[in-house]
Amino acid sequence: MTRKEYADFLVPNVEHDREYYESKYPERNLESDAKVVRIGPSPTGFVHFGTLFQAMAGHNLAKNSSGIFYVRIEDTDQKREVENGTKQIIDALNDYGIEYNEGPISEEEEKGTYGPYIQSKRGDIYKAYVKDLIEKDLAYPSFATEKDLEELRSQQEASKSRLGYYGRFATDRNLSMETVIEKVKSGEKYVIRFRSPGNFENKIIIEDLVKGRIEMPENDIDHVILKGDGLPTYHFAHVIDDHLMHTTHVVRGDEWLSSLPVHLQMFSSLGFTAPFYAHPSPIMKEENGKKRKLSKRKDTEANIAEFKKLGIPKEAVKEYLLTLINSNFEEWKDKNPEKDLDEFKVTFKKMNISGSLFDMEKLINISKNILAHITAEEFYDQLLDWAENYDKEFTVLLKEHKKETIAILNIERGGEKPRKDYSAYSDVYKNIWYMYDEKFMVSKEEYEFDKITDPKEIKDILITYITKYYDEKDGQDVWFSKIKVMAEELGYASNMKEYKQNPDNFKGNVADISTVIRVAVTSKKQTPNLYDILKILGTKKIEERFQKVIK
Ligand code: GLU
């Protein structure tokens, strides 16, 4: 048997060879400094905040260098795969408007000429390269069973040796072709292992674009590259893919840094040029004064679907992500408040070496700021969109009272210093519910009367106001001067300075009067501009609300 026949025997039914794929996926026709960046998420559960981080960074790096940003689904571990996993990733990228040049657009369809972009559809490609390695004796079959590997482990533990299938422990390395053929013919199961040329005593130097020069021991473990189920392992698959898809830069979680020696060795054994690597530190969370990695299991904010549910606008999440990606982003944003986020140029130099803390308060502040600066109409549309998915009751109100809601959202909007009342869409209803008659008129909410609490006095103020002083045609200045006049009529100071000089001369002051009116129409002592609220309600509703409180 020639080595070629031997490779065919071990990995049968492979349609094409390595050369075929090398010419099928030629170099990309791009400028020399164009970056080809990808994300390689696995469809193993909800979309992690870190994936969005990598996507934002990758998209920005590619776009700002006229390069390519693409998505590759890494689903070779089919035991961990969840239903809809791929769809969730695609939906998340679409939700956040992170465009990719190539990749799956649904579970069946994709765009781009370097695909398939789903690893489970690339079986034949990986096998072609595995066969090539076997032919060159850079890979070999291994028959070690789970049990054999467990025994090896205990043996290594007992002798205090480093764990793994390497060197003298990698006994199947030395099986002759004849023995292998015999074992296979008798039905023994096998995997294909990489024949590592490394020596653990040697050091290699890695240049990480974020972490700089790192010294690590050379890899000497014979990792599995093709599993019993015919699928490759992640290590091997992504090396083949990054090569054939001509990735120039990899931005990924730093949990992969420790396997970089394995990956670089595979690139080299296969005769490929490795991409540049950037392993930014993970996003951290502070808990009981201690920093730890944001956890998929424990932290809801790790799941980007939570932001959607909370109703944090996607622009806020993206802006916040950029603050985490590059330490100079905030300064840029302050100088360029109007510019599109894509105009900021992400660099590796400004990526974080020590993990940044996830700061919900900061995200909320960005969100508040964004929600304060859009038009009331835009806000209404986004709010409705959100409510349709997460709050059916509010949706009904929003649809029935479109004009009114826009007017409410428009209170103290625009201008130099707009109000920042809303942190997220989910926050709106509890801020404005009292404006909807069908909610307010049946509400049992406590009235938050403040200084003036005597029912008779309250009744007096309200009746005087509605019968003598309120006119919905008044502009704000006239409106307020009328409240002042009324204050005087009822024995309250209309001028704060006078009041402060001689508080005993008055029952109270004009602010106390306004509070009574405010609380009567909203039940709250703190609200946005009272004039606007009254104007939106109109005389009839004001009267009804006064009646409600008087009763
Ligand atoms: N599939 C890997 C993950 O989900 C991607 C690692 C990489 O980007 O190389 O973590």
XYZ file of C-alpha atoms and ligand atoms in Angstrom:
561
model
C 0.000 0.000 0.000
C 1.403 3.412 -0.887
C 0.972 6.202 1.657
C -1.648 7.704 -0.605
C -3.629 4.471 -0.626
C -3.116 4.240 3.107
C -4.610 7.730 3.571
C -7.534 6.718 1.321
C -8.024 3.621 3.375
C -8.128 5.529 6.661
C -10.255 8.413 5.406
C -12.354 6.975 2.602
C -14.870 8.559 0.241
C -13.326 11.982 0.015
C -14.191 13.589 -3.263
C -11.453 16.165 -3.730
C -7.882 16.632 -2.668
C -6.029 19.468 -1.036
C -4.892 20.978 -4.345
C -8.472 21.231 -5.466
C -9.398 23.379 -2.472
C -6.248 25.453 -2.665
C -7.235 26.570 -6.143
C -10.937 26.770 -5.401
C -10.289 29.445 -2.736
C -7.620 31.708 -4.191
C -6.086 34.725 -2.482
C -8.565 37.539 -2.046
C -8.219 40.462 -4.327
C -7.777 43.209 -1.728
C -5.465 46.108 -0.955
C -2.361 45.005 0.917
C -3.439 46.553 4.225
C -7.022 45.296 4.047
C -7.993 43.200 7.041
C -9.993 40.015 6.713
C -11.568 39.396 10.098
C -14.082 36.831 11.195
C -16.049 35.710 14.158
C -16.341 32.004 14.756
C -19.189 31.613 17.203
C -20.440 28.191 18.204
C -24.202 27.700 18.218
C -24.192 26.351 21.731
C -26.656 28.651 23.477
C -27.583 32.270 23.824
C -25.427 34.863 22.104
C -22.787 36.032 24.532
C -21.829 39.667 25.042
C -18.261 38.666 24.145
C -19.415 37.509 20.716
C -20.931 40.905 20.081
C -17.688 42.484 21.292
C -15.698 40.471 18.756
C -18.213 41.183 16.025
C -18.119 44.938 16.631
C -14.349 44.966 16.699
C -14.017 42.718 13.659
C -16.566 44.627 11.638
C -14.897 47.923 12.431
C -11.369 46.701 11.655
C -12.490 45.264 8.333
C -14.618 48.188 7.310
C -11.977 50.786 8.119
C -9.386 48.971 6.032
C -11.688 48.156 3.078
C -11.411 44.544 4.089
C -13.839 41.724 4.742
C -15.738 40.838 7.867
C -17.273 37.407 7.783
C -19.145 34.988 10.015
C -18.310 31.331 10.345
C -20.407 29.014 12.440
C -18.221 26.610 14.394
C -20.484 23.678 15.065
C -18.138 20.722 15.101
C -19.057 19.908 18.677
C -22.515 18.677 17.892
C -23.155 17.442 21.416
C -23.157 21.016 22.679
C -25.211 22.454 19.868
C -28.649 23.870 20.680
C -31.638 24.135 18.422
C -31.816 27.502 16.671
C -28.259 28.258 17.760
C -27.203 29.468 14.336
C -30.375 31.456 13.870
C -29.811 33.205 17.196
C -26.377 34.332 16.070
C -27.641 35.611 12.725
C -30.584 37.359 14.394
C -28.321 39.040 16.932
C -26.050 40.427 14.221
C -29.067 41.657 12.298
C -30.653 43.136 15.408
C -27.525 45.134 16.072
C -27.090 46.077 12.455
C -23.621 44.543 12.319
C -23.242 43.832 8.641
C -21.035 41.037 7.425
C -19.749 40.586 3.909
C -19.875 36.817 3.980
C -21.482 34.094 6.017
C -24.747 32.316 6.667
C -27.865 34.424 6.238
C -30.107 31.631 7.480
C -29.567 28.001 8.432
C -29.763 27.093 4.734
C -28.574 30.111 2.800
C -25.331 32.002 2.799
C -23.474 34.729 0.950
C -19.838 34.856 -0.145
C -17.594 32.702 -2.333
C -15.346 31.263 0.361
C -18.017 29.080 1.923
C -19.612 26.942 3.130
C -19.483 29.099 6.259
C -20.904 26.459 8.559
C -18.231 23.995 9.623
C -20.507 20.958 9.643
C -20.980 21.519 5.901
C -17.242 21.451 5.245
C -16.578 17.811 6.102
C -15.004 16.908 2.774
C -12.643 19.882 2.922
C -11.226 18.937 6.319
C -10.827 15.321 5.266
C -8.845 16.321 2.189
C -6.314 18.027 4.468
C -6.310 15.201 6.996
C -5.486 12.806 4.191
C -2.688 15.039 3.045
C -1.216 15.026 6.543
C -1.482 11.231 6.783
C 0.257 10.899 3.444
C 3.081 13.047 4.740
C 3.099 11.114 8.022
C 2.184 14.290 9.907
C -0.967 12.627 11.223
C -1.777 9.081 12.278
C -4.693 6.944 13.437
C -5.097 6.340 17.104
C -7.119 3.506 18.571
C -6.990 4.592 22.180
C -10.413 4.149 23.740
C -11.959 6.351 26.440
C -10.858 3.740 28.926
C -7.277 3.686 27.621
C -7.142 7.457 27.931
C -8.468 7.358 31.466
C -5.825 4.828 32.402
C -3.153 7.005 30.829
C -4.409 9.893 32.884
C -4.236 8.019 36.171
C -0.809 6.737 35.270
C 0.374 10.287 34.515
C -1.178 11.607 37.703
C 0.488 8.888 39.741
C 3.895 9.591 38.245
C 3.319 13.369 38.463
C 3.752 13.701 34.708
C 2.169 16.337 32.531
C -1.225 15.136 31.294
C -1.981 14.409 27.660
C -1.257 12.278 24.667
C 2.314 13.137 23.791
C 5.814 11.794 23.394
C 6.357 8.375 24.947
C 2.717 8.277 26.113
C 1.484 8.618 22.537
C 1.985 4.950 21.846
C -0.094 4.803 18.657
C 2.422 7.128 17.015
C 4.605 4.156 16.320
C 2.100 1.646 15.005
C 3.184 0.175 11.700
C 0.997 0.499 8.646
C 0.392 -3.242 8.735
C -0.800 -3.187 12.347
C -3.073 -0.289 11.634
C -4.591 -1.971 8.580
C -5.178 -5.121 10.570
C -6.866 -3.237 13.427
C -9.091 -1.294 11.074
C -10.087 -4.428 9.197
C -11.024 -6.117 12.454
C -13.394 -3.232 13.151
C -11.468 -1.253 15.776
C -12.560 2.384 16.055
C -10.049 5.158 15.587
C -9.517 8.890 15.438
C -6.825 10.773 13.555
C -4.207 12.580 15.597
C -1.819 15.304 14.622
C 1.810 14.234 14.934
C 3.238 17.116 16.868
C 6.821 17.968 15.921
C 7.196 20.004 19.118
C 9.295 19.667 22.209
C 7.851 20.930 25.470
C 11.300 22.007 26.637
C 11.502 24.544 23.811
C 10.073 28.008 24.151
C 8.242 29.815 21.421
C 7.597 33.536 21.214
C 4.140 34.685 20.313
C 3.341 38.221 19.219
C -0.162 38.955 20.331
C -1.516 42.225 18.954
C -3.031 43.085 22.309
C -0.877 41.352 24.874
C 2.436 41.810 23.108
C 5.290 39.290 23.239
C 4.503 36.155 25.150
C 6.781 33.219 25.759
C 5.171 29.802 25.886
C 6.345 26.216 25.773
C 6.144 24.562 22.406
C 3.248 22.162 21.953
C 4.061 18.492 21.945
C 0.591 17.021 22.347
C -0.759 14.942 19.508
C -4.204 16.509 19.400
C -7.094 14.723 17.760
C -7.864 16.403 14.444
C -10.539 14.092 13.086
C -12.989 12.552 15.524
C -14.687 9.180 15.305
C -17.832 10.853 14.031
C -15.929 12.069 10.977
C -15.962 15.691 12.127
C -12.798 17.642 12.816
C -11.978 19.209 16.171
C -12.110 22.973 16.614
C -8.313 23.263 16.639
C -7.953 21.711 13.244
C -11.102 23.036 11.580
C -10.433 26.665 12.330
C -6.868 26.423 11.075
C -8.074 25.043 7.750
C -10.846 27.625 7.570
C -8.763 30.654 8.451
C -6.327 29.555 5.792
C -8.849 28.899 3.028
C -10.909 31.954 3.856
C -7.740 34.050 3.981
C -8.281 35.502 7.427
C -5.630 38.083 8.224
C -6.603 38.972 11.811
C -8.235 36.933 14.529
C -9.876 38.714 17.452
C -11.069 36.179 19.979
C -11.510 35.493 23.650
C -8.294 35.053 25.595
C -9.325 31.623 26.779
C -7.813 30.582 23.416
C -4.430 32.102 24.062
C -3.153 28.973 25.755
C -3.909 26.853 22.679
C -2.173 29.234 20.322
C 1.033 27.118 20.300
C -1.079 24.211 19.037
C -2.688 26.327 16.354
C 0.544 27.895 15.168
C 2.136 24.491 14.958
C -0.710 23.200 12.825
C -0.472 26.192 10.511
C 3.178 25.497 10.096
C 2.875 21.717 9.568
C 0.225 22.337 6.954
C 2.461 24.852 5.197
C 0.090 27.774 5.831
C 0.797 31.320 6.949
C -0.929 32.038 10.262
C -3.045 35.161 10.704
C -2.248 37.823 13.295
C -3.865 37.234 16.640
C -5.477 39.581 19.121
C -6.664 38.125 22.413
C -8.251 40.996 24.328
C -8.959 40.287 27.968
C -12.436 39.151 28.839
C -15.108 41.420 30.229
C -15.175 41.170 33.976
C -17.756 41.532 36.620
C -17.196 42.765 40.124
C -18.777 40.711 42.845
C -18.172 41.172 46.555
C -15.178 43.352 45.779
C -13.619 40.674 43.567
C -13.223 40.688 39.805
C -14.214 37.641 37.836
C -14.986 36.844 34.237
C -18.515 37.669 33.055
C -20.139 34.286 33.264
C -22.467 32.724 30.775
C -24.192 30.843 33.551
C -24.425 33.420 36.331
C -24.768 36.831 34.699
C -27.832 37.846 32.783
C -25.937 40.709 31.199
C -23.749 38.147 29.453
C -26.777 37.285 27.338
C -27.358 39.967 24.767
C -31.031 39.013 24.456
C -31.418 40.550 27.916
C -30.589 44.004 26.591
C -33.253 43.616 23.971
C -35.782 42.528 26.551
C -34.858 45.446 28.790
C -35.269 47.719 25.814
C -31.831 49.240 25.698
C -31.498 50.681 22.211
C -29.020 48.857 20.069
C -27.065 52.064 19.447
C -26.429 52.270 23.182
C -25.133 48.722 23.388
C -22.878 49.351 20.403
C -21.561 52.585 21.806
C -20.933 50.937 25.145
C -19.132 48.057 23.455
C -16.798 50.497 21.747
C -15.905 51.976 25.119
C -14.876 48.468 26.154
C -13.083 47.692 22.892
C -10.872 50.774 22.763
C -9.779 52.966 25.649
C -9.645 56.085 23.441
C -13.195 55.740 22.154
C -14.857 57.953 24.758
C -12.545 60.817 24.018
C -13.291 60.451 20.320
C -17.030 60.343 21.008
C -16.864 63.527 23.085
C -15.161 65.279 20.204
C -17.424 63.774 17.557
C -20.844 63.432 19.121
C -22.652 63.505 15.791
C -20.469 61.094 13.878
C -21.477 57.572 12.979
C -19.835 55.007 15.280
C -18.298 53.260 12.280
C -16.133 56.308 11.697
C -14.206 55.572 14.846
C -11.180 53.460 13.948
C -10.665 50.515 16.278
C -7.001 49.730 16.874
C -5.299 46.817 18.573
C -3.021 49.147 20.511
C -5.935 50.567 22.474
C -7.482 47.248 23.381
C -7.624 46.313 26.996
C -4.959 44.132 28.522
C -6.534 43.858 31.931
C -10.180 42.878 31.694
C -12.651 45.779 31.646
C -15.469 45.723 34.116
C -18.980 45.396 32.835
C -20.633 48.570 34.029
C -24.404 48.516 33.769
C -24.686 52.053 35.057
C -22.524 53.313 32.253
C -24.558 51.430 29.679
C -27.737 52.925 31.129
C -26.272 56.417 30.961
C -25.391 55.971 27.328
C -28.878 54.660 26.732
C -30.472 57.637 28.501
C -28.433 59.995 26.453
C -29.361 58.350 23.179
C -33.052 58.202 24.061
C -32.955 61.880 25.003
C -31.504 62.912 21.669
C -33.798 61.187 19.195
C -37.054 62.800 18.076
C -40.264 61.935 19.888
C -41.530 60.287 16.685
C -38.444 58.076 16.456
C -38.769 57.241 20.109
C -42.412 56.322 19.640
C -41.610 53.991 16.722
C -38.815 52.229 18.609
C -40.941 51.966 21.711
C -43.832 50.433 19.810
C -41.478 47.985 18.175
C -40.179 46.921 21.549
C -43.622 46.800 23.201
C -44.993 44.580 20.453
C -42.512 41.934 21.556
C -42.447 42.462 25.290
C -45.471 44.379 26.571
C -48.824 43.660 24.977
C -50.815 45.939 27.285
C -48.629 48.918 26.611
C -48.823 48.199 22.883
C -52.578 48.712 23.006
C -52.185 52.067 24.738
C -49.455 53.167 22.380
C -51.532 52.351 19.331
C -54.686 53.973 20.646
C -52.917 57.127 21.754
C -50.213 57.662 19.217
C -50.481 61.434 18.990
C -50.762 61.886 22.712
C -47.838 59.555 23.419
C -45.599 61.408 21.005
C -46.592 64.638 22.750
C -45.761 63.100 26.139
C -42.399 61.819 24.918
C -41.754 65.237 23.475
C -41.933 67.046 26.821
C -38.620 68.867 27.367
C -37.051 67.111 24.408
C -34.758 68.932 22.009
C -32.647 71.940 22.871
C -29.298 72.001 24.602
C -30.250 70.043 27.683
C -33.037 67.587 27.006
C -34.502 65.632 29.920
C -32.983 62.214 30.419
C -35.973 60.466 31.901
C -35.825 57.165 30.123
C -33.105 54.570 30.516
C -34.725 51.932 28.319
C -37.992 51.222 26.555
C -39.061 49.056 29.479
C -38.743 52.127 31.642
C -41.183 54.326 29.777
C -44.512 52.994 30.961
C -43.759 53.461 34.637
C -42.784 57.038 33.874
C -45.836 58.029 31.899
C -48.685 55.672 32.817
C -50.638 58.448 34.549
C -51.081 60.249 31.272
C -53.407 57.530 30.021
C -56.933 58.082 31.342
C -57.867 54.422 31.261
C -55.013 53.777 33.709
C -55.116 56.908 35.780
C -58.836 57.125 36.425
C -58.979 53.620 37.893
C -55.661 53.800 39.669
C -55.455 53.299 43.422
C -52.007 54.875 43.502
C -51.347 57.052 46.606
C -51.376 60.771 45.879
C -47.987 62.157 46.848
C -49.205 65.462 48.303
C -46.361 67.271 49.959
C -46.611 70.481 52.003
C -50.304 71.017 51.543
C -52.254 68.024 52.739
C -55.445 69.421 54.205
C -58.303 68.102 51.987
C -60.273 71.329 52.257
C -57.316 73.446 51.214
C -56.563 71.116 48.300
C -60.162 71.280 47.158
C -60.113 75.069 47.370
C -56.972 75.347 45.288
C -58.195 72.975 42.610
C -61.637 74.511 42.273
C -60.289 78.046 42.200
C -57.761 77.026 39.619
C -60.059 75.283 37.204
C -62.914 77.774 37.466
C -60.917 80.993 37.423
C -57.391 80.497 36.201
C -56.824 77.594 33.862
C -57.182 78.338 30.180
C -55.720 75.808 27.772
C -55.080 78.553 25.254
C -52.506 80.273 27.492
C -48.841 80.167 26.646
C -46.446 78.975 29.346
C -45.573 82.434 30.685
C -49.158 83.579 30.999
C -50.056 80.225 32.472
C -47.469 80.571 35.192
C -48.240 84.191 35.970
C -51.851 83.138 36.518
C -50.769 80.536 39.052
C -48.870 83.287 40.824
C -51.892 85.538 40.892
C -53.946 82.701 42.286
C -51.291 82.010 44.902
C -51.590 85.547 46.175
C -55.361 85.394 46.162
C -55.218 82.327 48.376
C -52.613 83.709 50.769
C -49.450 82.107 49.333
C -46.287 83.925 48.328
C -45.844 84.291 44.587
C -42.270 85.374 44.978
C -39.768 82.950 46.498
C -37.467 85.670 47.767
C -40.224 87.386 49.679
C -41.342 84.056 51.011
C -37.894 83.176 52.298
C -37.595 86.542 54.053
C -40.916 86.228 55.855
C -42.266 82.706 55.669
C -44.673 83.366 58.531
C -46.570 85.939 56.517
C -47.785 83.256 54.089
C -49.603 79.945 54.080
C -46.899 78.691 51.775
C -45.602 79.590 48.363
C -46.404 79.229 44.686
C -44.391 76.017 44.393
C -46.665 74.386 46.965
C -49.649 75.373 44.875
C -48.102 73.949 41.702
C -47.408 70.736 43.560
C -51.056 70.379 44.489
C -52.063 70.766 40.847
C -49.325 68.424 39.717
C -50.200 65.713 42.198
C -53.912 66.056 41.460
C -53.417 65.323 37.756
C -50.622 62.747 38.007
C -50.570 61.476 41.612
C -46.803 62.185 41.558
C -44.964 65.094 43.083
C -42.196 64.823 40.537
C -42.997 64.865 36.842
C -41.767 66.552 33.702
C -43.008 70.040 32.935
C -46.477 70.572 34.426
C -47.520 73.068 31.788
C -47.004 70.483 29.048
C -48.778 67.792 31.013
C -51.856 69.995 31.491
C -51.803 71.002 27.855
C -51.731 67.391 26.686
C -54.539 66.393 29.055
C -56.816 69.321 28.145
C -59.400 71.062 30.314
C -61.934 68.259 30.390
C -59.545 65.604 31.631
C -58.007 68.009 34.130
C -61.424 68.664 35.554
C -62.214 64.976 35.799
C -58.903 64.326 37.533
C -59.588 67.143 39.990
C -62.977 65.611 40.699
C -61.388 62.248 41.305
C -59.044 63.596 43.930
C -61.668 65.770 45.589
C -63.872 62.724 45.995
N -15.711 28.624 18.152
C -14.868 29.325 19.047
C -15.709 29.879 20.193
O -16.906 29.835 20.122
C -14.215 30.481 18.330
C -12.811 30.690 18.684
C -12.121 31.527 17.618
O -12.627 32.615 17.325
O -11.115 31.081 17.060
O -15.190 30.313 21.187
